[in-house]
């Protein structure tokens, strides 16, 4: 067990800080994509033509990336 301090209060505060760190990490993982989606939706209400073309370009980029990653995984499977 890592050194959390000498007293019980140090131990409790260390555990509270670790729990707070996990809460912040989780909220960033969930909150950041939701914030981006919200902003895209708000912008899309007034600029629909630009958003649709942007989303199509992003879909093409992500599709190409996914195909590349799947090919890498298949190549690793065949090496074994």
mmCIF file of C-alpha atoms in Angstrom:
data_model
loop_
_atom_site.group_PDB
_atom_site.id
_atom_site.type_symbol
_atom_site.label_atom_id
_atom_site.label_comp_id
_atom_site.label_asym_id
_atom_site.label_seq_id
_atom_site.Cartn_x
_atom_site.Cartn_y
_atom_site.Cartn_z
ATOM 1 C CA UNK A 1 0.000 0.000 0.000
ATOM 2 C CA UNK A 2 1.415 3.392 -0.889
ATOM 3 C CA UNK A 3 2.422 5.782 1.826
ATOM 4 C CA UNK A 4 -0.716 7.773 2.608
ATOM 5 C CA UNK A 5 0.645 9.605 5.593
ATOM 6 C CA UNK A 6 1.315 8.983 9.271
ATOM 7 C CA UNK A 7 -2.031 9.799 10.859
ATOM 8 C CA UNK A 8 -5.612 8.701 10.272
ATOM 9 C CA UNK A 9 -6.485 12.164 9.041
ATOM 10 C CA UNK A 10 -3.768 11.901 6.387
ATOM 11 C CA UNK A 11 -5.184 8.568 5.261
ATOM 12 C CA UNK A 12 -8.736 9.916 5.082
ATOM 13 C CA UNK A 13 -7.685 13.027 3.196
ATOM 14 C CA UNK A 14 -5.640 10.926 0.773
ATOM 15 C CA UNK A 15 -8.637 8.720 0.022
ATOM 16 C CA UNK A 16 -10.894 11.755 -0.398
ATOM 17 C CA UNK A 17 -8.418 13.286 -2.860
ATOM 18 C CA UNK A 18 -8.205 10.027 -4.833
ATOM 19 C CA UNK A 19 -12.011 9.798 -4.993
ATOM 20 C CA UNK A 20 -12.254 13.422 -6.123
ATOM 21 C CA UNK A 21 -9.660 12.712 -8.812
ATOM 22 C CA UNK A 22 -11.747 9.794 -10.120
ATOM 23 C CA UNK A 23 -14.906 11.939 -10.119
ATOM 24 C CA UNK A 24 -13.157 14.690 -12.087
ATOM 25 C CA UNK A 25 -11.731 12.189 -14.560
ATOM 26 C CA UNK A 26 -15.142 10.594 -15.139
ATOM 27 C CA UNK A 27 -16.889 13.949 -15.518
ATOM 28 C CA UNK A 28 -14.318 15.067 -18.104
ATOM 29 C CA UNK A 29 -14.620 11.832 -20.063
ATOM 30 C CA UNK A 30 -18.415 12.152 -20.158
ATOM 31 C CA UNK A 31 -18.810 15.927 -20.124
ATOM 32 C CA UNK A 32 -16.391 16.982 -22.836
ATOM 33 C CA UNK A 33 -17.991 15.010 -25.686
ATOM 34 C CA UNK A 34 -21.459 16.062 -24.508
ATOM 35 C CA UNK A 35 -20.376 19.699 -24.507
ATOM 36 C CA UNK A 36 -18.976 19.391 -28.022
ATOM 37 C CA UNK A 37 -22.184 17.738 -29.253
ATOM 38 C CA UNK A 38 -24.264 20.458 -27.617
ATOM 39 C CA UNK A 39 -22.252 23.218 -29.277
ATOM 40 C CA UNK A 40 -22.492 21.529 -32.682
ATOM 41 C CA UNK A 41 -26.267 21.258 -32.270
ATOM 42 C CA UNK A 42 -26.594 24.905 -31.270
ATOM 43 C CA UNK A 43 -24.439 26.003 -34.218
ATOM 44 C CA UNK A 44 -26.319 23.631 -36.531
ATOM 45 C CA UNK A 45 -29.640 25.362 -35.904
ATOM 46 C CA UNK A 46 -28.473 28.455 -37.753
ATOM 47 C CA UNK A 47 -25.831 26.995 -40.098
ATOM 48 C CA UNK A 48 -27.303 23.660 -41.186
ATOM 49 C CA UNK A 49 -25.587 23.604 -44.582
ATOM 50 C CA UNK A 50 -22.128 23.935 -43.040
ATOM 51 C CA UNK A 51 -22.783 21.396 -40.288
ATOM 52 C CA UNK A 52 -23.998 18.700 -42.673
ATOM 53 C CA UNK A 53 -20.904 19.002 -44.855
ATOM 54 C CA UNK A 54 -18.670 19.045 -41.765
ATOM 55 C CA UNK A 55 -20.308 15.912 -40.403
ATOM 56 C CA UNK A 56 -19.914 14.154 -43.760
ATOM 57 C CA UNK A 57 -16.205 14.969 -43.838
ATOM 58 C CA UNK A 58 -15.776 13.785 -40.247
ATOM 59 C CA UNK A 59 -17.642 10.569 -41.060
ATOM 60 C CA UNK A 60 -15.287 9.894 -43.977
ATOM 61 C CA UNK A 61 -12.209 10.549 -41.836
ATOM 62 C CA UNK A 62 -13.423 8.304 -39.003
ATOM 63 C CA UNK A 63 -14.388 5.576 -41.472
ATOM 64 C CA UNK A 64 -10.929 5.626 -43.043
ATOM 65 C CA UNK A 65 -9.325 5.518 -39.602
ATOM 66 C CA UNK A 66 -11.544 2.598 -38.557
ATOM 67 C CA UNK A 67 -10.673 0.632 -41.709
ATOM 68 C CA UNK A 68 -6.963 1.186 -41.060
ATOM 69 C CA UNK A 69 -7.256 0.029 -37.444
ATOM 70 C CA UNK A 70 -9.264 -3.064 -38.421
ATOM 71 C CA UNK A 71 -6.642 -3.990 -40.998
ATOM 72 C CA UNK A 72 -3.922 -3.597 -38.352
ATOM 73 C CA UNK A 73 -5.811 -5.870 -35.964
ATOM 74 C CA UNK A 74 -6.324 -8.513 -38.658
ATOM 75 C CA UNK A 75 -2.651 -8.381 -39.613
ATOM 76 C CA UNK A 76 -1.646 -8.938 -35.982
ATOM 77 C CA UNK A 77 -4.026 -11.911 -35.738
ATOM 78 C CA UNK A 78 -2.468 -13.526 -38.819
ATOM 79 C CA UNK A 79 1.058 -13.077 -37.421
ATOM 80 C CA UNK A 80 0.217 -15.224 -34.385
#
